[in-house]
Amino acid sequence: MTQHKPHNPFLVVGYFSPDYFCDREVETAKIISALDNGRSISLISPRRFGKTGLIHHAFHKISQEHKDTVCVYFDIFSTQNLSDFVRVFAQSVLGQIDSSVDKTMKKFVAFFKSFRPVLSYNSLSGQPEISVKIEHETASNSLQEIFDYLSQSHKTCYIAIDEFQQIAEYPEKGTEALLRSYIQFLPNVRFVFSGSRQHLMSEMFLSAKRPFYQSTQIMLLDAIDKNAYFDFAKSHFQKNGFILSKECFDNIYERFDGHTWYVQSILNRLYEYRQNIDSIDIITGALLELIQENSYSYQELLNAYSIVQVSLLTAIAKEKVVTQINSGDFILKYQLKNSSSVNRALQKLLDNELVYKSAKGFIVYDRFLSLWLEKF
């Protein structure tokens, strides 16, 4: 089946092909080299910096060059416990190792005693699909069965687990140690552990007290190089017969510090206009559109927080970045009562990822929300 090209080359979700993926050549090469040389990777960056796209891009290249290598990606952000993890893990691996449903079902009989396989057919394609059901009490046994299944395949497997820090939130004690005990004895399997909650990921992989200590190559993801990003963006506008000026692109990039998803979202909207992008006013208009479209959801979001928390969030947005959150000048300027109430409010905002501590200081995580709050 021929895959249709995206109507808009500035993707804001998913991965399509190298033609719609910007730069990251060094990062891609590092991931591939580490995996090929027997090292697992911990990929860490704030949310929406492009970790998922980078993983898919690296796996795409690996699949093109090494047809026998199995690449599996799954996201565990929505999982709440070990049973959820095992279910998502199993469904992601099933069908990837073996070439047919028949082979997969036979392996199920041989390896999976704790799972109940469910064979169904896709309503659109008519293709057979296998899903699994698992009882909470058998999660640990089921996990071992998955690793046994991977080990006996004797195939080189690269497995990416996105939002890996989620396992630290599971109610089951010892989940990290359990996973580590299986992973260290899989010579044919390498992992990419990707995460956006940097303090949790750093603690998991850099603390000598944790099971995954020094078990991976740490890789921090930074912004895409500005010049490379401009060349990528300009070429796609030119292919459609339009101009994207360097001044306009620089304005977008610098406004969001190169934060990939926000730059990409603006470029997506500007491309939709089908006109030359040679005026900052056009960018301002696109930003206003995006912010107004999200206004209702932002208002609903703030309704769940206290007046003190909203006041602090708004103050950070108006400052853009706050280096000294407890400074008297900052507290007085925004009438934030006292440092103890600021600290309590800040912790709540950090825990819920509304505020992020960057290298420069505290910023509002959602950059569009930050612009919206500035208008208050």
mmCIF file of C-alpha atoms in Angstrom:
data_model
loop_
_atom_site.group_PDB
_atom_site.id
_atom_site.type_symbol
_atom_site.label_atom_id
_atom_site.label_comp_id
_atom_site.label_asym_id
_atom_site.label_seq_id
_atom_site.Cartn_x
_atom_site.Cartn_y
_atom_site.Cartn_z
ATOM 1 C CA MET A 1 0.000 0.000 0.000
ATOM 2 C CA THR A 2 1.406 3.407 -0.999
ATOM 3 C CA GLN A 3 1.883 5.741 1.931
ATOM 4 C CA HIS A 4 0.448 9.190 1.243
ATOM 5 C CA LYS A 5 2.688 12.162 1.910
ATOM 6 C CA PRO A 6 1.544 14.530 4.649
ATOM 7 C CA HIS A 7 -0.274 17.600 3.359
ATOM 8 C CA ASN A 8 1.715 19.755 5.777
ATOM 9 C CA PRO A 9 5.425 18.885 6.160
ATOM 10 C CA PHE A 10 5.693 20.395 9.651
ATOM 11 C CA LEU A 11 4.421 17.457 11.675
ATOM 12 C CA VAL A 12 3.231 18.124 15.218
ATOM 13 C CA VAL A 13 2.590 14.480 16.049
ATOM 14 C CA GLY A 14 4.094 11.187 14.946
ATOM 15 C CA TYR A 15 6.945 10.287 12.612
ATOM 16 C CA PHE A 16 6.553 9.879 8.863
ATOM 17 C CA SER A 17 9.931 9.578 7.119
ATOM 18 C CA PRO A 18 13.412 11.170 7.037
ATOM 19 C CA ASP A 19 12.099 13.793 4.577
ATOM 20 C CA TYR A 20 9.994 15.297 7.364
ATOM 21 C CA PHE A 21 12.536 14.945 10.140
ATOM 22 C CA CYS A 22 14.902 17.826 10.861
ATOM 23 C CA ASP A 23 18.615 17.303 11.506
ATOM 24 C CA ARG A 24 19.470 15.381 14.710
ATOM 25 C CA GLU A 25 22.179 13.646 12.659
ATOM 26 C CA VAL A 26 24.682 13.554 15.524
ATOM 27 C CA GLU A 27 22.080 12.328 18.018
ATOM 28 C CA THR A 28 20.802 9.663 15.611
ATOM 29 C CA ALA A 29 24.320 8.398 14.968
ATOM 30 C CA LYS A 30 25.026 8.250 18.719
ATOM 31 C CA ILE A 31 21.938 6.146 19.412
ATOM 32 C CA ILE A 32 22.636 3.733 16.562
ATOM 33 C CA SER A 33 26.319 3.394 17.473
ATOM 34 C CA ALA A 34 25.571 2.768 21.158
ATOM 35 C CA LEU A 35 22.973 0.089 20.401
ATOM 36 C CA ASP A 36 25.127 -1.587 17.760
ATOM 37 C CA ASN A 37 28.001 -1.735 20.234
ATOM 38 C CA GLY A 38 25.986 -3.310 23.017
ATOM 39 C CA ARG A 39 25.104 -0.237 25.082
ATOM 40 C CA SER A 40 21.638 0.779 26.192
ATOM 41 C CA ILE A 41 20.703 4.479 26.175
ATOM 42 C CA SER A 42 18.959 6.781 28.633
ATOM 43 C CA LEU A 43 17.496 9.619 26.558
ATOM 44 C CA ILE A 44 16.515 12.589 28.720
ATOM 45 C CA SER A 45 14.972 15.956 27.859
ATOM 46 C CA PRO A 46 11.951 18.121 28.685
ATOM 47 C CA ARG A 47 8.653 17.087 27.140
ATOM 48 C CA ARG A 48 8.050 18.013 23.497
ATOM 49 C CA PHE A 49 11.730 18.313 22.587
ATOM 50 C CA GLY A 50 11.457 15.537 19.998
ATOM 51 C CA LYS A 51 12.610 12.404 21.856
ATOM 52 C CA THR A 52 9.914 10.187 20.365
ATOM 53 C CA GLY A 53 10.553 11.392 16.810
ATOM 54 C CA LEU A 54 14.290 10.846 17.286
ATOM 55 C CA ILE A 55 13.745 7.272 18.467
ATOM 56 C CA HIS A 56 11.502 6.484 15.497
ATOM 57 C CA HIS A 57 14.020 8.099 13.143
ATOM 58 C CA ALA A 58 16.889 6.037 14.552
ATOM 59 C CA PHE A 59 14.790 2.858 14.393
ATOM 60 C CA HIS A 60 13.807 3.674 10.801
ATOM 61 C CA LYS A 61 17.485 3.904 9.816
ATOM 62 C CA ILE A 62 18.338 0.703 11.683
ATOM 63 C CA SER A 63 15.464 -1.166 10.016
ATOM 64 C CA GLN A 64 16.610 0.023 6.586
ATOM 65 C CA GLU A 65 20.210 -1.068 7.131
ATOM 66 C CA HIS A 66 19.690 -4.197 9.250
ATOM 67 C CA LYS A 67 16.550 -6.015 8.127
ATOM 68 C CA ASP A 68 16.898 -8.754 10.747
ATOM 69 C CA THR A 69 17.069 -6.363 13.688
ATOM 70 C CA VAL A 70 13.791 -6.034 15.572
ATOM 71 C CA CYS A 71 12.924 -2.498 16.735
ATOM 72 C CA VAL A 72 10.080 -2.064 19.227
ATOM 73 C CA TYR A 73 8.747 1.193 20.661
ATOM 74 C CA PHE A 74 6.109 1.659 23.345
ATOM 75 C CA ASP A 75 4.998 4.462 25.663
ATOM 76 C CA ILE A 76 4.165 3.745 29.310
ATOM 77 C CA PHE A 77 3.003 7.228 30.319
ATOM 78 C CA SER A 78 -0.567 6.003 30.867
ATOM 79 C CA THR A 79 0.404 2.914 32.883
ATOM 80 C CA GLN A 80 -0.401 2.911 36.589
ATOM 81 C CA ASN A 81 1.143 -0.326 37.849
ATOM 82 C CA LEU A 82 3.270 -3.330 36.923
ATOM 83 C CA SER A 83 0.332 -5.175 35.344
ATOM 84 C CA ASP A 84 -0.292 -2.263 32.969
ATOM 85 C CA PHE A 85 3.401 -2.216 32.075
ATOM 86 C CA VAL A 86 3.528 -5.952 31.366
ATOM 87 C CA ARG A 87 0.382 -5.777 29.214
ATOM 88 C CA VAL A 88 1.722 -2.879 27.091
ATOM 89 C CA PHE A 89 5.150 -4.532 26.856
ATOM 90 C CA ALA A 90 3.690 -7.869 25.741
ATOM 91 C CA GLN A 91 1.364 -6.366 23.128
ATOM 92 C CA SER A 92 4.229 -4.305 21.712
ATOM 93 C CA VAL A 93 6.571 -7.277 21.400
ATOM 94 C CA LEU A 94 4.037 -9.798 20.096
ATOM 95 C CA GLY A 95 4.134 -10.089 16.326
ATOM 96 C CA GLN A 96 7.449 -8.247 16.070
ATOM 97 C CA ILE A 97 9.683 -11.251 16.673
ATOM 98 C CA ASP A 98 7.772 -13.762 14.557
ATOM 99 C CA SER A 99 6.680 -13.206 10.972
ATOM 100 C CA SER A 100 3.181 -14.668 11.148
ATOM 101 C CA VAL A 101 0.209 -14.906 13.473
ATOM 102 C CA ASP A 102 0.497 -18.719 13.440
ATOM 103 C CA LYS A 103 4.090 -18.585 14.667
ATOM 104 C CA THR A 104 3.173 -16.035 17.286
ATOM 105 C CA MET A 105 0.339 -18.167 18.622
ATOM 106 C CA LYS A 106 2.612 -21.231 18.768
ATOM 107 C CA LYS A 107 5.180 -19.270 20.740
ATOM 108 C CA PHE A 108 2.391 -18.152 23.040
ATOM 109 C CA VAL A 109 1.634 -21.766 23.916
ATOM 110 C CA ALA A 110 5.321 -22.473 24.504
ATOM 111 C CA PHE A 111 6.300 -19.413 26.525
ATOM 112 C CA PHE A 112 3.303 -17.594 27.953
ATOM 113 C CA LYS A 113 1.540 -19.413 30.755
ATOM 114 C CA SER A 114 0.323 -16.315 32.597
ATOM 115 C CA PHE A 115 -1.225 -14.554 29.603
ATOM 116 C CA ARG A 116 -4.489 -15.181 27.835
ATOM 117 C CA PRO A 117 -4.133 -14.399 24.117
ATOM 118 C CA VAL A 118 -7.075 -12.791 22.309
ATOM 119 C CA LEU A 119 -7.137 -13.071 18.516
ATOM 120 C CA SER A 120 -9.227 -10.443 16.699
ATOM 121 C CA TYR A 121 -9.401 -8.833 13.275
ATOM 122 C CA ASN A 122 -8.864 -5.179 12.454
ATOM 123 C CA SER A 123 -12.194 -3.687 11.344
ATOM 124 C CA LEU A 124 -10.514 -1.556 8.648
ATOM 125 C CA SER A 125 -7.736 -3.751 7.247
ATOM 126 C CA GLY A 126 -9.167 -7.168 8.077
ATOM 127 C CA GLN A 127 -5.722 -8.218 9.338
ATOM 128 C CA PRO A 128 -5.458 -10.511 12.370
ATOM 129 C CA GLU A 129 -4.327 -8.886 15.598
ATOM 130 C CA ILE A 130 -3.284 -10.373 18.918
ATOM 131 C CA SER A 131 -3.926 -8.734 22.246
ATOM 132 C CA VAL A 132 -3.332 -10.087 25.734
ATOM 133 C CA LYS A 133 -5.096 -10.206 29.056
ATOM 134 C CA ILE A 134 -3.239 -10.526 32.320
ATOM 135 C CA GLU A 135 -4.247 -10.923 35.929
ATOM 136 C CA HIS A 136 -2.640 -8.505 38.382
ATOM 137 C CA GLU A 137 -1.419 -11.345 40.589
ATOM 138 C CA THR A 138 0.632 -12.911 37.777
ATOM 139 C CA ALA A 139 2.420 -9.735 36.620
ATOM 140 C CA SER A 140 5.894 -10.751 37.848
ATOM 141 C CA ASN A 141 5.687 -14.192 36.237
ATOM 142 C CA SER A 142 4.335 -12.668 33.039
ATOM 143 C CA LEU A 143 7.261 -10.251 32.887
ATOM 144 C CA GLN A 144 9.746 -13.107 33.107
ATOM 145 C CA GLU A 145 7.918 -14.900 30.284
ATOM 146 C CA ILE A 146 8.318 -11.867 28.024
ATOM 147 C CA PHE A 147 12.057 -11.707 28.670
ATOM 148 C CA ASP A 148 12.392 -15.463 28.113
ATOM 149 C CA TYR A 149 10.558 -15.010 24.814
ATOM 150 C CA LEU A 150 12.968 -12.255 23.752
ATOM 151 C CA SER A 151 16.012 -14.245 24.831
ATOM 152 C CA GLN A 152 15.103 -17.440 22.968
ATOM 153 C CA SER A 153 14.491 -15.574 19.711
ATOM 154 C CA HIS A 154 18.263 -15.058 19.329
ATOM 155 C CA LYS A 155 17.421 -11.984 17.259
ATOM 156 C CA THR A 156 18.998 -8.602 17.881
ATOM 157 C CA CYS A 157 16.251 -6.539 19.509
ATOM 158 C CA TYR A 158 16.239 -2.807 20.259
ATOM 159 C CA ILE A 159 13.412 -1.816 22.572
ATOM 160 C CA ALA A 160 12.490 1.803 23.351
ATOM 161 C CA ILE A 161 10.410 2.476 26.459
ATOM 162 C CA ASP A 162 9.110 6.042 26.445
ATOM 163 C CA GLU A 163 8.347 7.946 29.671
ATOM 164 C CA PHE A 164 10.310 5.296 31.525
ATOM 165 C CA GLN A 165 10.319 7.305 34.765
ATOM 166 C CA GLN A 166 6.685 6.235 35.180
ATOM 167 C CA ILE A 167 7.806 2.940 36.737
ATOM 168 C CA ALA A 168 9.029 4.902 39.762
ATOM 169 C CA GLU A 169 5.374 5.804 40.459
ATOM 170 C CA TYR A 170 4.090 2.206 40.495
ATOM 171 C CA PRO A 171 2.661 0.993 43.819
ATOM 172 C CA GLU A 172 4.647 -2.262 43.589
ATOM 173 C CA LYS A 173 7.915 -1.920 45.461
ATOM 174 C CA GLY A 174 11.029 -3.165 43.709
ATOM 175 C CA THR A 175 9.832 -2.737 40.119
ATOM 176 C CA GLU A 176 13.128 -1.145 39.071
ATOM 177 C CA ALA A 177 15.150 -3.964 40.626
ATOM 178 C CA LEU A 178 12.904 -6.573 39.030
ATOM 179 C CA LEU A 179 13.323 -5.088 35.547
ATOM 180 C CA ARG A 180 17.060 -4.652 35.989
ATOM 181 C CA SER A 181 17.453 -8.279 37.093
ATOM 182 C CA TYR A 182 15.955 -9.479 33.797
ATOM 183 C CA ILE A 183 17.479 -6.890 31.476
ATOM 184 C CA GLN A 184 21.093 -7.488 32.514
ATOM 185 C CA PHE A 185 20.933 -11.095 31.308
ATOM 186 C CA LEU A 186 19.670 -10.383 27.782
ATOM 187 C CA PRO A 187 22.749 -10.323 25.496
ATOM 188 C CA ASN A 188 20.652 -9.923 22.347
ATOM 189 C CA VAL A 189 18.467 -7.044 23.597
ATOM 190 C CA ARG A 190 19.348 -3.375 24.069
ATOM 191 C CA PHE A 191 17.099 -0.647 25.420
ATOM 192 C CA VAL A 192 16.404 3.040 24.933
ATOM 193 C CA PHE A 193 14.943 4.406 28.166
ATOM 194 C CA SER A 194 13.379 7.737 27.308
ATOM 195 C CA GLY A 195 12.010 10.187 29.851
ATOM 196 C CA SER A 196 10.920 13.796 30.283
ATOM 197 C CA ARG A 197 10.919 14.153 34.077
ATOM 198 C CA GLN A 198 14.585 14.913 34.318
ATOM 199 C CA HIS A 199 15.021 14.758 38.101
ATOM 200 C CA LEU A 200 13.423 11.297 38.233
ATOM 201 C CA MET A 201 15.400 9.979 35.253
ATOM 202 C CA SER A 202 18.642 11.363 36.672
ATOM 203 C CA GLU A 203 17.931 9.786 40.044
ATOM 204 C CA MET A 204 17.137 6.410 38.448
ATOM 205 C CA PHE A 205 20.297 6.210 36.332
ATOM 206 C CA LEU A 206 22.838 8.326 38.237
ATOM 207 C CA SER A 207 22.187 7.435 41.868
ATOM 208 C CA ALA A 208 24.373 4.643 43.253
ATOM 209 C CA LYS A 209 21.407 3.536 45.369
ATOM 210 C CA ARG A 210 19.221 2.667 42.367
ATOM 211 C CA PRO A 211 19.246 -0.634 40.391
ATOM 212 C CA PHE A 212 19.851 1.043 36.984
ATOM 213 C CA TYR A 213 22.911 2.969 38.242
ATOM 214 C CA GLN A 214 25.520 3.307 35.452
ATOM 215 C CA SER A 215 23.732 0.679 33.337
ATOM 216 C CA THR A 216 23.242 2.945 30.302
ATOM 217 C CA GLN A 217 24.846 5.643 28.228
ATOM 218 C CA ILE A 218 23.251 8.954 29.276
ATOM 219 C CA MET A 219 22.151 11.190 26.421
ATOM 220 C CA LEU A 220 20.660 14.647 26.998
ATOM 221 C CA LEU A 221 18.619 16.083 24.138
ATOM 222 C CA ASP A 222 19.038 19.784 23.402
ATOM 223 C CA ALA A 223 17.401 22.112 20.874
ATOM 224 C CA ILE A 224 17.908 21.493 17.159
ATOM 225 C CA ASP A 225 20.647 23.673 15.682
ATOM 226 C CA LYS A 226 19.061 26.942 14.521
ATOM 227 C CA ASN A 227 20.733 27.066 11.112
ATOM 228 C CA ALA A 228 19.925 23.441 10.338
ATOM 229 C CA TYR A 229 16.309 24.016 11.387
ATOM 230 C CA PHE A 230 16.061 27.115 9.171
ATOM 231 C CA ASP A 231 17.424 25.246 6.142
ATOM 232 C CA PHE A 232 14.881 22.465 6.741
ATOM 233 C CA ALA A 233 11.960 24.881 7.128
ATOM 234 C CA LYS A 234 12.971 27.128 4.238
ATOM 235 C CA SER A 235 13.277 24.183 1.839
ATOM 236 C CA HIS A 236 9.736 22.987 2.561
ATOM 237 C CA PHE A 237 8.309 26.463 2.005
ATOM 238 C CA GLN A 238 10.284 26.760 -1.238
ATOM 239 C CA LYS A 239 8.952 23.424 -2.487
ATOM 240 C CA ASN A 240 5.491 24.933 -2.207
ATOM 241 C CA GLY A 241 6.559 28.146 -3.949
ATOM 242 C CA PHE A 242 6.791 30.427 -0.906
ATOM 243 C CA ILE A 243 9.441 32.285 1.060
ATOM 244 C CA LEU A 244 10.292 31.943 4.737
ATOM 245 C CA SER A 245 12.603 34.798 5.697
ATOM 246 C CA LYS A 246 15.538 34.250 8.039
ATOM 247 C CA GLU A 247 14.308 37.120 10.234
ATOM 248 C CA CYS A 248 10.911 35.472 10.705
ATOM 249 C CA PHE A 249 12.366 32.053 11.440
ATOM 250 C CA ASP A 250 14.847 33.502 13.950
ATOM 251 C CA ASN A 251 11.962 35.269 15.691
ATOM 252 C CA ILE A 252 10.089 31.968 16.082
ATOM 253 C CA TYR A 253 13.142 29.974 17.165
ATOM 254 C CA GLU A 254 14.370 32.509 19.712
ATOM 255 C CA ARG A 255 10.902 33.189 21.102
ATOM 256 C CA PHE A 256 10.666 29.517 22.124
ATOM 257 C CA ASP A 257 14.382 28.867 22.725
ATOM 258 C CA GLY A 258 14.295 26.298 19.936
ATOM 259 C CA HIS A 259 11.791 24.104 21.828
ATOM 260 C CA THR A 260 10.901 21.740 18.987
ATOM 261 C CA TRP A 261 7.160 21.225 19.345
ATOM 262 C CA TYR A 262 6.371 24.940 19.679
ATOM 263 C CA VAL A 263 8.569 25.934 16.739
ATOM 264 C CA GLN A 264 7.008 23.127 14.719
ATOM 265 C CA SER A 265 3.462 24.178 15.674
ATOM 266 C CA ILE A 266 4.022 27.747 14.470
ATOM 267 C CA LEU A 267 5.637 26.548 11.229
ATOM 268 C CA ASN A 268 2.699 24.188 10.688
ATOM 269 C CA ARG A 269 0.245 27.077 11.025
ATOM 270 C CA LEU A 270 2.304 29.428 8.826
ATOM 271 C CA TYR A 271 2.604 26.774 6.105
ATOM 272 C CA GLU A 272 -1.171 26.456 6.141
ATOM 273 C CA TYR A 273 -1.469 30.108 5.059
ATOM 274 C CA ARG A 274 0.147 29.322 1.674
ATOM 275 C CA GLN A 275 1.876 32.695 1.456
ATOM 276 C CA ASN A 276 5.300 34.270 1.884
ATOM 277 C CA ILE A 277 6.313 34.496 5.535
ATOM 278 C CA ASP A 278 8.299 37.704 5.471
ATOM 279 C CA SER A 279 6.734 39.791 8.244
ATOM 280 C CA ILE A 280 6.790 39.425 12.031
ATOM 281 C CA ASP A 281 3.128 40.515 12.015
ATOM 282 C CA ILE A 282 2.210 37.247 10.298
ATOM 283 C CA ILE A 283 3.906 35.295 13.102
ATOM 284 C CA THR A 284 2.144 37.378 15.757
ATOM 285 C CA GLY A 285 -1.197 36.642 14.102
ATOM 286 C CA ALA A 286 -0.491 32.899 14.000
ATOM 287 C CA LEU A 287 0.459 32.917 17.672
ATOM 288 C CA LEU A 288 -2.723 34.759 18.619
ATOM 289 C CA GLU A 289 -4.758 32.161 16.709
ATOM 290 C CA LEU A 290 -3.122 29.274 18.532
ATOM 291 C CA ILE A 291 -3.455 30.897 21.952
ATOM 292 C CA GLN A 292 -7.111 31.847 21.412
ATOM 293 C CA GLU A 293 -7.933 28.307 20.291
ATOM 294 C CA ASN A 294 -6.576 26.996 23.597
ATOM 295 C CA SER A 295 -8.035 29.735 25.789
ATOM 296 C CA TYR A 296 -10.943 27.659 27.105
ATOM 297 C CA SER A 297 -8.756 24.674 28.032
ATOM 298 C CA TYR A 298 -6.261 26.963 29.779
ATOM 299 C CA GLN A 299 -9.037 28.558 31.827
ATOM 300 C CA GLU A 300 -10.358 25.130 32.817
ATOM 301 C CA LEU A 301 -6.846 24.067 33.775
ATOM 302 C CA LEU A 302 -6.377 27.026 36.112
ATOM 303 C CA ASN A 303 -9.705 26.331 37.816
ATOM 304 C CA ALA A 304 -8.085 23.286 39.424
ATOM 305 C CA TYR A 305 -5.458 25.397 41.217
ATOM 306 C CA SER A 306 -5.490 27.779 44.167
ATOM 307 C CA ILE A 307 -5.262 31.551 43.838
ATOM 308 C CA VAL A 308 -1.686 31.470 45.186
ATOM 309 C CA GLN A 309 -0.629 28.826 42.657
ATOM 310 C CA VAL A 310 -2.223 30.679 39.738
ATOM 311 C CA SER A 311 -0.671 33.958 40.880
ATOM 312 C CA LEU A 312 2.781 32.382 40.995
ATOM 313 C CA LEU A 313 2.301 30.715 37.604
ATOM 314 C CA THR A 314 1.210 34.032 36.091
ATOM 315 C CA ALA A 315 4.159 35.852 37.669
ATOM 316 C CA ILE A 316 6.635 33.354 36.198
ATOM 317 C CA ALA A 317 4.962 33.697 32.781
ATOM 318 C CA LYS A 318 5.236 37.486 32.873
ATOM 319 C CA GLU A 319 8.897 37.318 33.898
ATOM 320 C CA LYS A 320 9.475 34.589 31.241
ATOM 321 C CA VAL A 321 12.225 33.114 33.431
ATOM 322 C CA VAL A 322 12.753 33.465 37.184
ATOM 323 C CA THR A 323 16.190 32.744 38.588
ATOM 324 C CA GLN A 324 15.497 33.695 42.239
ATOM 325 C CA ILE A 325 11.993 32.502 43.037
ATOM 326 C CA ASN A 326 12.243 33.611 46.694
ATOM 327 C CA SER A 327 13.738 37.027 46.100
ATOM 328 C CA GLY A 328 12.007 39.874 47.905
ATOM 329 C CA ASP A 329 11.791 41.944 44.718
ATOM 330 C CA PHE A 330 9.973 39.167 42.824
ATOM 331 C CA ILE A 331 7.547 38.456 45.681
ATOM 332 C CA LEU A 332 6.821 42.151 46.219
ATOM 333 C CA LYS A 333 6.402 42.905 42.514
ATOM 334 C CA TYR A 334 3.665 40.278 42.125
ATOM 335 C CA GLN A 335 2.248 40.517 45.674
ATOM 336 C CA LEU A 336 2.917 36.847 46.440
ATOM 337 C CA LYS A 337 2.593 37.011 50.257
ATOM 338 C CA ASN A 338 5.753 35.288 51.551
ATOM 339 C CA SER A 339 8.469 32.820 50.545
ATOM 340 C CA SER A 340 6.938 29.834 52.374
ATOM 341 C CA SER A 341 3.643 30.130 50.449
ATOM 342 C CA VAL A 342 5.619 30.613 47.217
ATOM 343 C CA ASN A 343 7.623 27.446 47.912
ATOM 344 C CA ARG A 344 4.480 25.398 48.579
ATOM 345 C CA ALA A 345 2.830 26.701 45.422
ATOM 346 C CA LEU A 346 5.990 26.128 43.394
ATOM 347 C CA GLN A 347 6.251 22.510 44.498
ATOM 348 C CA LYS A 348 2.697 21.829 43.354
ATOM 349 C CA LEU A 349 3.382 23.452 39.966
ATOM 350 C CA LEU A 350 6.614 21.477 39.576
ATOM 351 C CA ASP A 351 4.956 18.189 40.552
ATOM 352 C CA ASN A 352 2.203 18.735 37.979
ATOM 353 C CA GLU A 353 4.698 19.881 35.332
ATOM 354 C CA LEU A 354 3.190 23.314 34.880
ATOM 355 C CA VAL A 355 6.547 24.819 35.803
ATOM 356 C CA TYR A 356 9.924 23.508 34.746
ATOM 357 C CA LYS A 357 13.365 24.338 36.125
ATOM 358 C CA SER A 358 15.581 24.982 33.120
ATOM 359 C CA ALA A 359 19.282 25.832 33.100
ATOM 360 C CA LYS A 360 18.295 29.518 33.094
ATOM 361 C CA GLY A 361 15.705 29.308 35.861
ATOM 362 C CA PHE A 362 12.021 28.537 36.388
ATOM 363 C CA ILE A 363 9.767 28.787 33.325
ATOM 364 C CA VAL A 364 6.176 27.850 32.496
ATOM 365 C CA TYR A 365 6.389 24.417 30.853
ATOM 366 C CA ASP A 366 3.693 25.045 28.223
ATOM 367 C CA ARG A 367 5.057 27.954 26.209
ATOM 368 C CA PHE A 368 1.684 28.796 24.664
ATOM 369 C CA LEU A 369 0.115 28.837 28.133
ATOM 370 C CA SER A 370 2.889 31.205 29.192
ATOM 371 C CA LEU A 371 2.002 33.637 26.397
ATOM 372 C CA TRP A 372 -1.674 33.400 27.332
ATOM 373 C CA LEU A 373 -0.908 34.131 30.992
ATOM 374 C CA GLU A 374 1.126 37.196 30.051
ATOM 375 C CA LYS A 375 -2.129 38.835 28.930
ATOM 376 C CA PHE A 376 -3.685 38.538 32.394
#
